[in-house]
XYZ file of C-alpha atoms in Angstrom:
701
model
C 0.000 0.000 0.000
C 2.796 2.318 0.806
C 4.584 1.441 -2.397
C 1.545 2.352 -4.477
C 1.254 5.737 -2.875
C 4.877 6.440 -3.532
C 4.492 5.572 -7.172
C 1.563 7.966 -7.603
C 3.402 10.737 -5.942
C 6.377 10.124 -8.169
C 4.235 10.263 -11.211
C 2.703 13.524 -10.197
C 6.004 15.059 -9.510
C 7.245 13.988 -12.922
C 4.105 15.477 -14.590
C 4.539 18.801 -12.969
C 8.065 18.921 -13.818
C 7.835 17.765 -17.457
C 4.310 18.610 -19.113
C 2.990 22.062 -20.219
C -0.633 23.024 -20.954
C -1.775 22.152 -24.432
C -4.993 21.619 -26.519
C -6.244 18.145 -26.741
C -9.083 19.216 -29.134
C -9.635 22.480 -30.971
C -12.835 23.802 -32.612
C -13.238 23.580 -36.387
C -15.317 25.423 -38.910
C -18.939 24.500 -38.583
C -22.004 24.880 -40.815
C -25.310 24.754 -39.076
C -28.870 25.425 -40.082
C -30.677 28.333 -38.716
C -32.568 27.307 -35.637
C -30.524 24.239 -34.951
C -27.734 23.741 -32.358
C -24.065 24.561 -32.933
C -21.343 22.610 -31.007
C -17.756 23.762 -30.925
C -15.427 21.339 -29.023
C -12.396 22.444 -26.857
C -10.236 20.177 -24.623
C -7.049 21.191 -22.729
C -4.396 19.083 -21.153
C -2.143 19.911 -18.236
C -4.199 22.974 -17.542
C -6.192 23.809 -14.482
C -6.761 27.495 -15.018
C -9.436 29.743 -16.536
C -10.831 28.834 -19.974
C -13.076 31.172 -22.033
C -14.511 31.486 -25.527
C -14.353 34.536 -27.791
C -16.682 35.483 -30.603
C -15.010 37.552 -33.235
C -12.486 38.489 -30.487
C -15.152 39.297 -27.923
C -14.800 37.278 -24.743
C -17.967 35.511 -23.805
C -16.954 34.996 -20.154
C -15.351 32.355 -17.990
C -18.493 31.014 -16.296
C -19.943 27.762 -17.475
C -23.416 29.187 -18.153
C -22.090 32.312 -19.885
C -24.340 34.891 -18.356
C -25.638 37.425 -20.862
C -25.686 34.861 -23.581
C -28.864 33.017 -23.044
C -28.471 30.691 -25.948
C -24.822 29.947 -25.196
C -23.259 27.569 -22.592
C -20.103 25.567 -21.962
C -20.316 21.893 -21.361
C -17.855 19.289 -20.173
C -15.804 18.666 -16.971
C -13.373 21.392 -16.127
C -11.270 18.911 -14.155
C -10.789 16.844 -17.242
C -10.114 19.926 -19.347
C -13.373 19.692 -21.423
C -14.732 23.136 -22.394
C -17.201 22.740 -25.365
C -19.257 25.716 -26.561
C -22.956 25.175 -27.393
C -25.321 27.571 -29.190
C -29.012 26.781 -29.472
C -30.937 27.769 -31.404
C -28.552 29.208 -33.881
C -29.477 32.507 -35.351
C -27.954 34.524 -38.126
C -26.155 36.725 -35.598
C -24.343 33.706 -34.350
C -22.402 33.426 -37.549
C -18.839 34.452 -36.454
C -15.296 33.275 -35.702
C -14.926 31.469 -32.371
C -11.752 30.707 -30.313
C -11.147 28.689 -27.137
C -8.557 30.397 -24.891
C -6.604 29.225 -21.833
C -6.022 32.581 -20.299
C -3.495 31.680 -17.566
C -1.484 29.556 -19.926
C -1.702 32.047 -22.727
C -3.132 29.436 -25.096
C -5.553 30.232 -28.019
C -7.137 27.687 -30.291
C -7.288 28.110 -33.984
C -10.335 30.155 -35.047
C -13.419 28.187 -35.942
C -15.842 29.815 -38.356
C -19.483 29.215 -37.666
C -21.616 29.381 -40.793
C -25.346 29.657 -40.315
C -27.409 28.332 -43.272
C -30.938 29.623 -43.844
C -33.143 26.993 -45.591
C -35.692 28.232 -48.113
C -39.187 28.844 -46.953
C -42.079 26.941 -48.604
C -42.810 28.720 -51.911
C -46.113 30.334 -52.791
C -47.912 29.593 -56.098
C -50.018 32.515 -57.135
C -53.689 31.591 -57.467
C -53.177 28.294 -55.629
C -53.924 25.860 -54.283
C -56.339 25.437 -57.236
C -55.757 27.302 -60.441
C -58.363 27.617 -63.197
C -57.028 27.496 -66.726
C -58.637 27.202 -70.155
C -57.735 24.284 -72.331
C -55.786 25.300 -75.372
C -55.137 28.813 -74.128
C -51.459 29.555 -73.322
C -51.107 30.285 -69.615
C -48.438 30.616 -66.931
C -48.020 29.651 -63.284
C -45.923 31.790 -60.900
C -44.065 30.345 -57.884
C -42.677 32.883 -55.419
C -40.279 32.466 -52.450
C -38.596 34.912 -50.046
C -34.964 35.595 -50.866
C -33.437 35.298 -47.333
C -32.218 31.776 -47.746
C -28.513 31.162 -47.246
C -27.100 30.220 -49.575
C -29.324 31.321 -52.448
C -32.144 28.977 -53.325
C -33.600 27.781 -56.642
C -37.261 27.195 -57.574
C -38.146 24.119 -59.611
C -41.432 22.721 -61.092
C -42.348 19.072 -60.966
C -45.273 16.939 -62.181
C -45.595 13.381 -61.030
C -41.931 13.556 -59.856
C -40.705 14.698 -63.237
C -39.094 18.081 -63.551
C -40.799 20.353 -66.049
C -39.043 22.546 -68.527
C -40.230 25.816 -69.956
C -39.660 27.904 -66.827
C -38.031 31.242 -66.215
C -36.329 32.363 -63.005
C -35.621 35.803 -61.659
C -34.730 37.392 -58.315
C -35.979 40.599 -56.828
C -33.895 42.269 -54.101
C -35.277 44.417 -51.359
C -33.877 47.878 -50.922
C -33.277 47.366 -47.228
C -30.838 44.550 -47.609
C -29.625 41.605 -49.488
C -32.812 39.732 -49.008
C -35.625 39.863 -51.443
C -38.020 37.482 -53.268
C -37.518 34.874 -55.878
C -40.046 33.954 -58.590
C -40.242 31.136 -61.062
C -42.805 31.184 -63.908
C -43.968 28.080 -65.703
C -45.402 28.555 -69.182
C -47.783 25.939 -70.466
C -50.706 25.367 -72.855
C -53.005 23.011 -71.012
C -55.035 20.290 -72.652
C -58.124 18.528 -71.502
C -55.929 15.759 -70.112
C -54.414 18.227 -67.651
C -57.662 18.662 -65.802
C -57.103 17.756 -62.136
C -53.359 17.446 -62.520
C -51.106 18.453 -59.586
C -48.016 20.561 -60.171
C -45.284 21.088 -57.493
C -43.104 24.134 -57.030
C -39.974 23.217 -55.036
C -37.600 25.689 -53.314
C -34.186 24.040 -52.948
C -30.758 25.122 -51.689
C -27.605 23.706 -50.108
C -29.104 24.320 -46.738
C -31.971 22.053 -47.678
C -31.109 19.793 -50.600
C -34.486 18.043 -50.464
C -36.150 21.394 -50.773
C -39.545 22.549 -49.718
C -42.601 21.909 -51.932
C -45.857 23.674 -52.622
C -48.488 21.870 -54.726
C -51.163 23.371 -56.944
C -54.079 21.654 -58.662
C -55.102 22.570 -62.187
C -58.811 23.115 -62.592
C -59.279 23.327 -66.342
C -62.129 24.953 -68.167
C -62.476 23.636 -71.658
C -64.960 23.741 -74.519
C -67.026 20.611 -75.104
C -65.292 17.448 -76.224
C -67.821 15.895 -78.639
C -68.368 12.359 -79.856
C -71.034 11.733 -82.550
C -72.421 8.330 -83.434
C -75.194 6.988 -85.673
C -77.303 3.909 -85.136
C -77.284 2.053 -87.433
C -74.233 3.263 -89.286
C -75.210 1.359 -92.451
C -78.836 1.839 -93.389
C -81.143 1.288 -96.332
C -82.593 4.345 -97.977
C -85.936 5.183 -96.383
C -85.146 3.629 -93.010
C -84.929 5.505 -89.730
C -81.574 6.438 -88.230
C -80.703 7.938 -84.842
C -77.754 10.277 -84.232
C -76.401 10.609 -80.683
C -74.204 13.591 -79.721
C -72.287 13.128 -76.463
C -70.075 15.827 -74.917
C -67.952 16.508 -71.837
C -67.316 20.146 -70.933
C -66.255 22.445 -68.112
C -68.303 24.466 -67.402
C -71.336 22.383 -68.398
C -72.906 22.316 -71.893
C -75.279 25.153 -72.646
C -76.675 24.129 -76.047
C -76.728 21.803 -79.079
C -77.065 22.635 -82.755
C -77.541 20.126 -85.616
C -76.736 20.607 -89.285
C -76.773 18.490 -92.432
C -74.462 19.372 -95.258
C -73.835 22.721 -93.584
C -77.516 23.632 -93.408
C -79.177 23.800 -89.977
C -81.675 21.100 -89.112
C -84.687 23.039 -87.918
C -86.287 21.915 -84.683
C -83.306 19.819 -83.504
C -82.087 21.058 -80.107
C -81.077 18.178 -77.859
C -78.309 15.593 -77.963
C -80.474 13.245 -80.082
C -81.610 13.461 -83.708
C -83.943 10.990 -85.410
C -84.537 11.171 -89.134
C -85.168 9.098 -92.274
C -82.087 8.307 -94.307
C -81.832 9.078 -97.992
C -79.059 9.178 -100.565
C -78.030 12.707 -99.626
C -76.691 11.533 -96.254
C -73.849 9.810 -98.092
C -72.413 13.111 -99.358
C -73.921 15.530 -96.845
C -72.639 14.560 -93.383
C -74.589 15.305 -90.242
C -72.809 17.534 -87.708
C -73.487 18.300 -84.052
C -72.177 21.491 -82.448
C -72.047 21.704 -78.638
C -71.451 24.983 -76.752
C -70.569 26.124 -73.226
C -69.269 29.317 -71.608
C -65.716 28.670 -72.780
C -66.408 27.864 -76.412
C -67.934 25.315 -78.788
C -66.919 22.245 -80.722
C -68.581 20.110 -83.352
C -68.242 16.692 -84.883
C -69.709 15.278 -88.070
C -70.345 11.842 -89.490
C -71.535 10.471 -92.812
C -73.961 7.576 -93.047
C -73.395 4.538 -95.194
C -76.764 4.725 -96.977
C -77.564 1.933 -99.406
C -79.627 3.185 -102.331
C -80.302 2.323 -105.928
C -78.908 4.044 -109.017
C -79.607 7.751 -109.466
C -78.909 9.384 -112.816
C -76.431 12.235 -112.470
C -75.479 12.955 -116.081
C -77.803 12.028 -118.928
C -76.241 11.004 -122.248
C -76.557 13.662 -124.912
C -77.763 13.150 -128.452
C -75.032 13.061 -131.076
C -75.019 13.962 -134.737
C -72.009 12.799 -136.752
C -71.196 12.291 -140.392
C -70.804 8.891 -141.938
C -67.387 7.395 -141.157
C -66.735 9.469 -138.058
C -66.476 8.171 -134.500
C -69.283 8.673 -132.000
C -69.245 8.388 -128.229
C -71.806 8.658 -125.442
C -71.320 9.017 -121.710
C -73.609 8.898 -118.715
C -73.105 8.991 -114.964
C -75.041 7.114 -112.302
C -74.701 7.367 -108.553
C -75.563 4.632 -106.122
C -74.356 2.794 -103.052
C -72.936 0.388 -103.888
C -71.888 1.718 -107.279
C -74.223 0.364 -109.978
C -73.060 -1.614 -112.982
C -73.554 0.397 -116.167
C -74.191 -1.236 -119.551
C -74.974 0.085 -123.014
C -77.444 -1.490 -125.414
C -79.370 -0.436 -128.459
C -83.054 0.225 -127.956
C -85.017 -2.875 -128.735
C -81.924 -5.074 -128.500
C -80.392 -7.172 -125.748
C -76.757 -7.291 -126.857
C -74.464 -5.415 -124.463
C -72.339 -3.065 -126.527
C -70.176 -1.749 -123.692
C -69.829 -1.723 -119.920
C -68.999 1.424 -118.038
C -69.982 5.046 -118.256
C -68.745 5.528 -121.861
C -69.816 3.990 -125.180
C -67.578 4.446 -128.227
C -68.699 3.668 -131.782
C -65.867 3.899 -134.328
C -66.508 4.831 -137.960
C -70.306 4.881 -137.830
C -72.533 4.182 -140.787
C -76.226 4.703 -141.495
C -76.967 1.342 -139.890
C -75.573 2.636 -136.583
C -78.138 5.417 -136.371
C -80.717 4.967 -133.622
C -81.304 5.202 -129.899
C -78.747 3.893 -127.431
C -79.641 3.015 -123.861
C -77.418 3.563 -120.838
C -78.756 1.203 -118.184
C -77.777 1.039 -114.513
C -78.341 -2.245 -112.754
C -79.149 -2.244 -109.025
C -76.376 -3.331 -106.707
C -76.580 -5.591 -103.680
C -79.108 -3.224 -102.151
C -81.609 -4.506 -104.699
C -83.213 -1.101 -105.026
C -83.696 1.058 -108.061
C -82.235 0.589 -111.477
C -82.914 2.779 -114.429
C -82.094 3.679 -117.991
C -81.421 6.780 -120.061
C -81.478 7.081 -123.836
C -79.660 9.181 -126.377
C -80.097 9.249 -130.132
C -77.300 8.929 -132.618
C -78.028 10.718 -135.873
C -75.788 9.721 -138.740
C -75.504 12.425 -141.345
C -75.718 10.794 -144.757
C -77.154 11.421 -148.217
C -80.967 11.411 -148.320
C -82.868 8.134 -148.359
C -85.860 8.376 -150.730
C -88.578 5.712 -150.931
C -91.725 5.588 -153.054
C -95.028 5.577 -151.232
C -98.132 3.787 -152.420
C -100.099 5.826 -154.950
C -103.657 5.037 -155.980
C -104.260 4.179 -159.665
C -105.815 6.973 -161.680
C -108.301 7.234 -164.536
C -107.285 8.552 -167.851
C -107.896 12.323 -167.989
C -108.563 12.255 -164.272
C -106.515 13.566 -161.317
C -103.533 11.599 -160.012
C -101.340 11.762 -156.931
C -97.777 10.430 -156.546
C -95.886 10.423 -153.224
C -92.350 9.831 -152.022
C -90.894 9.749 -148.506
C -87.547 11.448 -147.839
C -85.345 10.943 -144.770
C -82.176 12.955 -144.502
C -79.779 14.347 -141.921
C -78.977 17.099 -142.348
C -82.307 18.126 -143.779
C -82.510 18.062 -147.580
C -81.866 21.295 -149.342
C -84.475 20.481 -151.980
C -86.860 17.717 -153.077
C -87.320 17.650 -156.873
C -89.796 15.781 -159.083
C -88.607 15.204 -162.642
C -89.957 13.469 -165.725
C -89.219 13.325 -169.432
C -89.895 16.875 -170.387
C -89.337 18.742 -167.152
C -88.912 18.950 -163.417
C -90.600 20.725 -160.542
C -89.293 21.507 -157.044
C -92.201 23.439 -155.596
C -95.360 25.216 -156.716
C -97.142 24.370 -159.976
C -96.256 23.983 -163.618
C -98.899 23.201 -166.208
C -100.720 20.109 -165.146
C -98.335 19.458 -162.245
C -98.310 20.696 -158.649
C -95.772 19.803 -155.919
C -96.506 19.955 -152.168
C -94.214 18.951 -149.300
C -95.312 17.945 -145.791
C -93.395 16.797 -142.679
C -93.774 13.087 -142.002
C -95.500 12.135 -138.760
C -92.527 10.008 -137.652
C -88.909 10.210 -138.701
C -86.739 7.267 -139.552
C -84.780 6.297 -136.442
C -81.510 8.158 -136.376
C -82.007 9.629 -139.827
C -83.571 12.919 -138.870
C -87.109 14.130 -139.598
C -88.936 12.843 -142.645
C -90.615 14.706 -145.482
C -93.466 13.619 -147.737
C -93.398 15.150 -151.198
C -96.574 14.898 -153.269
C -96.840 15.394 -157.049
C -100.398 16.224 -158.152
C -101.344 15.651 -161.817
C -104.539 17.106 -163.226
C -105.933 15.595 -166.451
C -103.710 12.540 -166.850
C -102.553 11.557 -170.315
C -101.525 8.280 -171.874
C -97.866 9.198 -171.542
C -98.207 9.640 -167.778
C -98.885 5.924 -167.368
C -95.961 4.813 -169.511
C -93.181 6.902 -168.058
C -91.635 7.070 -164.606
C -91.517 10.103 -162.332
C -88.291 10.644 -160.428
C -88.366 11.915 -156.826
C -84.914 13.035 -155.707
C -83.458 14.941 -152.742
C -80.021 16.330 -151.948
C -78.086 17.664 -148.955
C -74.452 18.560 -148.329
C -73.458 14.893 -148.171
C -75.000 13.741 -151.424
C -78.184 12.915 -153.311
C -80.735 10.140 -153.246
C -83.794 9.356 -155.299
C -86.368 6.836 -156.468
C -88.717 6.355 -159.399
C -92.480 6.329 -158.988
C -94.868 4.911 -161.610
C -98.501 5.910 -162.037
C -100.962 3.040 -162.107
C -103.970 3.089 -164.414
C -107.553 2.301 -163.459
C -109.963 0.883 -166.167
C -113.431 2.448 -166.578
C -115.228 -0.743 -167.923
C -115.446 -2.761 -164.691
C -116.870 0.222 -162.902
C -119.587 0.704 -165.533
C -120.557 -2.922 -165.277
C -120.886 -2.746 -161.555
C -123.009 0.402 -161.737
C -125.235 -1.054 -164.464
C -125.788 -4.275 -162.538
C -126.693 -2.370 -159.405
C -129.147 -0.208 -161.382
C -130.803 -3.262 -162.962
C -131.186 -4.987 -159.590
C -132.734 -1.860 -158.114
C -135.171 -1.494 -161.000
C -136.288 -5.118 -160.702
C -136.858 -4.789 -156.970
C -138.857 -1.602 -157.509
C -141.074 -3.296 -160.104
C -141.811 -6.200 -157.769
C -142.758 -3.887 -154.924
C -144.959 -1.807 -157.249
C -146.749 -4.924 -158.600
C -147.533 -6.243 -155.154
C -148.851 -2.882 -154.028
C -151.014 -2.494 -157.147
C -152.464 -5.973 -156.714
C -153.442 -5.289 -153.128
C -154.942 -1.948 -154.017
C -157.149 -3.436 -156.809
C -158.303 -6.225 -154.569
C -159.331 -3.799 -151.836
C -161.296 -1.582 -154.235
C -163.178 -4.552 -155.668
C -164.194 -5.920 -152.277
C -165.673 -2.600 -151.226
C -168.034 -2.644 -154.192
C -169.104 -6.290 -154.519
C -168.401 -8.399 -151.506
C -169.308 -6.647 -148.312
C -170.783 -9.356 -146.014
C -172.738 -8.534 -142.897
C -172.649 -10.831 -139.955
C -174.451 -9.559 -136.904
C -172.594 -10.064 -133.693
C -171.325 -8.484 -130.550
C -168.250 -6.398 -130.495
C -166.217 -8.605 -128.242
C -165.717 -11.186 -130.957
C -166.529 -14.044 -128.589
C -169.476 -16.469 -128.721
C -170.945 -18.850 -126.280
C -169.799 -22.374 -126.810
C -170.453 -25.645 -125.215
C -167.927 -27.859 -123.642
C -167.435 -29.828 -126.776
C -166.620 -26.769 -128.761
C -164.049 -25.685 -126.166
C -162.124 -28.900 -126.575
C -162.169 -28.697 -130.330
C -161.047 -25.124 -130.314
C -157.917 -26.045 -128.395
C -156.726 -28.299 -131.167
C -157.223 -25.974 -134.140
C -156.390 -22.319 -134.647
C -158.368 -21.772 -137.776
C -162.029 -22.298 -138.680
C -163.371 -25.287 -140.575
C -163.525 -25.384 -144.319
C -167.010 -25.264 -145.940
C -167.640 -26.759 -149.362
C -168.352 -24.346 -152.125
C -171.976 -25.434 -152.672
C -173.228 -23.349 -149.693
C -173.520 -20.014 -151.374
C -177.056 -18.926 -150.665
C -176.242 -16.556 -147.839
C -174.587 -13.844 -149.836
C -175.775 -10.439 -148.777
C -175.700 -7.276 -150.748
C -173.830 -4.224 -149.672
C -176.907 -2.265 -148.795
C -178.209 -4.847 -146.339
C -174.771 -5.063 -144.796
C -174.686 -1.348 -144.322
C -178.098 -1.331 -142.671
C -177.181 -3.810 -140.007
C -178.545 -2.648 -136.680
C -176.949 -2.791 -133.297
C -178.508 -5.854 -131.541
C -177.651 -4.350 -128.128
C -179.871 -1.332 -128.794
C -176.960 1.055 -128.440
C -175.644 -0.285 -125.156
C -172.379 -1.384 -126.721
C -172.684 0.744 -129.870
C -171.564 -2.143 -131.980
C -171.854 -2.082 -135.744
C -171.779 -4.979 -138.040
C -168.559 -6.496 -139.181
C -167.623 -5.840 -142.754
C -165.723 -8.663 -144.309
C -164.159 -8.038 -147.682
C -162.698 -10.391 -150.213
C -159.285 -9.817 -148.727
C -159.910 -12.601 -146.209
C -157.615 -15.582 -146.139
C -158.163 -18.396 -148.553
C -158.882 -21.833 -147.204
C -158.095 -25.089 -148.902
C -160.581 -25.878 -151.638
C -161.304 -22.241 -152.393
C -163.093 -21.313 -149.142
C -162.526 -18.152 -147.114
C -161.985 -17.740 -143.410
C -164.570 -15.395 -141.914
C -164.987 -13.743 -138.542
C -166.895 -15.679 -135.891
C -170.747 -15.738 -136.122
C -172.814 -13.277 -134.172
C -174.751 -14.668 -131.227
C -177.851 -12.977 -132.684
C -177.861 -15.029 -135.846
C -180.047 -17.956 -136.497
C -178.960 -21.331 -135.203
C -177.053 -23.342 -137.691
C -176.051 -20.335 -139.762
C -172.824 -21.236 -141.511
C -169.778 -19.151 -140.757
C -167.871 -20.028 -143.856
C -168.860 -18.961 -147.367
C -167.648 -19.773 -150.783
C -167.737 -16.768 -153.065
C -166.226 -18.445 -156.069
C -169.530 -19.205 -157.898
C -170.640 -15.603 -157.572
C -167.391 -13.713 -158.136
C -165.711 -16.157 -160.407
C -162.263 -15.170 -158.970
C -159.839 -16.115 -156.228
C -158.658 -13.343 -153.964
C -154.943 -12.843 -154.513
C -154.048 -11.683 -151.003
C -154.572 -13.177 -147.585
C -155.079 -9.912 -145.817
C -157.693 -8.764 -143.350
C -159.118 -5.411 -144.238
C -161.736 -3.541 -142.277
C -163.534 -0.360 -142.639
C -163.242 2.270 -140.007
C -165.072 1.273 -136.870
C -165.326 -2.471 -137.664
C -163.792 -5.349 -135.803
C -161.529 -7.287 -138.097
C -159.794 -9.724 -135.770
C -161.718 -13.017 -135.261
C -161.737 -14.879 -131.999
C -159.100 -17.593 -132.121
C -161.759 -20.269 -131.603
C -164.395 -18.801 -133.832
C -164.783 -21.743 -136.239
C -163.765 -24.726 -134.164
C -167.280 -26.154 -133.390
C -169.071 -25.800 -136.660
C -171.376 -28.670 -137.747
C -172.845 -28.640 -141.153
C -176.681 -28.420 -140.995
C -178.790 -30.795 -143.026
C -181.640 -28.307 -143.504
C -182.538 -24.729 -142.779
C -185.898 -24.364 -140.978
C -187.567 -21.883 -138.647
C -186.271 -21.761 -135.147
C -188.016 -23.575 -132.312
C -189.487 -20.915 -130.125
C -191.257 -23.104 -127.537
C -191.408 -21.864 -124.028
C -188.436 -22.682 -121.934
C -186.245 -22.775 -124.921
C -183.946 -19.886 -125.381
C -184.450 -18.041 -128.637
C -180.829 -18.716 -129.510
C -179.200 -22.047 -128.781
C -175.930 -20.196 -128.025
C -177.372 -18.920 -124.829
C -176.846 -22.296 -123.252
C -173.147 -22.170 -123.830
C -170.869 -21.190 -121.004
C -169.597 -17.660 -120.761
C -166.079 -17.280 -122.115
C -163.410 -16.742 -119.529
C -161.754 -13.806 -121.267
C -163.149 -10.312 -120.972
C -165.420 -8.856 -123.589
C -163.976 -6.318 -125.959
C -165.997 -3.162 -125.759
C -165.678 -1.032 -128.847
C -167.102 2.439 -129.114
C -167.551 3.781 -132.614
C-alpha cells in the first residue's frame, strides 16, 4: 500500500516537472442550419486554469453558463479539461469566428468559423392551391419564395416527380438589404388531359437539398369534347336512323345545334336526332355542335346509306357524219356503285360496260337510240335507264309511197318519202320533159309535208306529193323521179302511175241499177195488186154478220175442246152459197144491243184468207144469228175469182180480228128451218153455252 502511494506521488512530480498546458481538441469550422444547435469542441491538457470562448475576439466569459448569452453555454468537466461551446438555437447573428482560450497559460485555439445556413421557406404559387385554366389557351403559373435563404435557393417545377421545362427564373432584391423574393414562372398550354393534374413548385438550396414543396391543382375549363355516333351506321334508304351527340365540358354544356351538309336542321335542339335516311346523307354529313361558356366544338359523321342508281349525267344526243367516230357518256350514282351497260333500244346485246360507249366509224346502220342502263347493286333497289339518239348524217334516203291508180284524164297523186340528216336542201320531181321543185307547172303541182314520224336516227322525214290534173296516156308509160339532196349527197327513187280501167266500174253500176229497178217493179206490182183487190171488195163483196163487239161467242164444252186443237175455222164446201148479202143490207145492219155497246156490223171483204178448196176464213158468227147459220162462205160461184191476197181489211169502226176459236165447233146443218121458239127454250141455242173466260172487248164507234 505504501509502495503504491509512492508511485503515484512520483508520477505527479514527474508530470509537474515535465508537461505544459496544451490543446487536446480544438474547434473547427462548422455549418449549421438556422434554428438548430451549434457545437464547438475544446479540450485542454495539463491545464487547471481559466478557460473562455471569444466570438469575433469578444470574450464571452469564464463562467460555465455564460451569463448574458442566453443561448450559449459551456459543457464538459473542467477537471478533465473539457470546455465545449454550445449555441441553441442558432441565429444569423451567431455566424462568427470562435476561439477557445486558456487565459493563464496564454493558449488560443485556432479560429473556428461558424456558418449559419438559412433553408428556403415553402414557396407560394399565385392563385393556388387550385388554379383555373382554359384548355388550349397559353397560360403561366408563378411560384414565389422569399430571398433570405442562405445560400441562395432555386425554384423548380415538378409533375408526377418529373421536372418540367419551360420555366423562367428571376430574383428581386429588397432595398433594405440583401434579401428579397424569388419567382419562377412556368409557361404551359393546357389540354383537356391536364384537368385535375397536380403541379409542385420546389424551393431548394444547399441548406436544404431536399427542398420545400408547394403543390397546386389545375382546374381546367375547356370547350365541349364531342363524340357523334349513328345507329345504325349502315342503313337502307328510307329507313330511320338515330344520331347521338355526347359531350364533356367544363363548365357544363349550354346548347346543341344540328346541321346536315352545312344547313341547320330546324327543330333539332337536344343531344339526339332521329330522321329518315336518304341518298343525300352519303355526301352531306350530319354535324353536331355543342357549346358552353368557354367555347364550342362540333363533330360530323356520314352515313353509309344503301340506295339504288340515281342518274347524275344524262347522255346527250349526237349527230355525226358517216365514217366518223361517236361516243356517249352517262353517270349514275348509287351505293354500292351500280353496274352500267350500253345497249341499243329494242336489243339485248351489251355493246359496252362502263360510263362511256364508243362507236368507231359509224354508218347509217348505226343510227338509232342507245340506252345507258344502270343495274341495281346488292341493295336490290332502283335501277334505271337513259337514252340518247345517234343521228348519222348521210345522203338522203328516198322511198316511193303507195299511190292510188288513176283514170285517164282524171286527177292523179304520186308520193315519195324522204329521210335525210342534215335536212334536204331540196326535193325535186322530174320526168321526161321537165322537173318541178315546188309550186305548180302546167298540169303538175308539188306539195311537201313533214312526215308524222322520222326514220330512227335519220332525222325528220318529209313527204313530197306530185299532183297531176288531167292525166294523159304518156303519164302511165313513163316514170316520175323523186330526188333529194343535202351537203353529203343525193338520193332518189322512181315512182310509176298506175292506171284504173273504166269498164269494170260501168258494169258494176249497171248491174246495181238493174237490180234496183227489178226490186222496184216487184214492190210496185204487189202494191197495185193489193190496191185493186181492196177496191173490188168494197163494191161487190161486203158481207154482214151480226154479232157483238167482243168477238166471242158462247160455246159448249165440246166446242171448247175442239177449239184447243185448231187455230183456224173449218172449211165449208163451195156449194153453200145462198147466204150472200148485198152491200146495202150489210150497211143497214142494226146494233142488236140497242146502243148499249154501240156495236156495228162487221164488214168482211174479199181480202180474207183463202182456205183449202177455195173457201174463205170469216170472222166468228154473231150470237144474234139464227142457229145453224154457216160461218164459212164460198164466193167463187158468184165472183168467179180467187182473192190474190190473204189480208184482213176492215172499214173504219169495224172489228176485223176473229176470236181464235171462232170456227172450231161448226157442224154442217142438213136443212134450214124456222127456229123452235117453244117456251123454256132460249131463242138462240148459243145462250146455253158457257160464258167465255176472257173479258169482252168493248168497242165504241
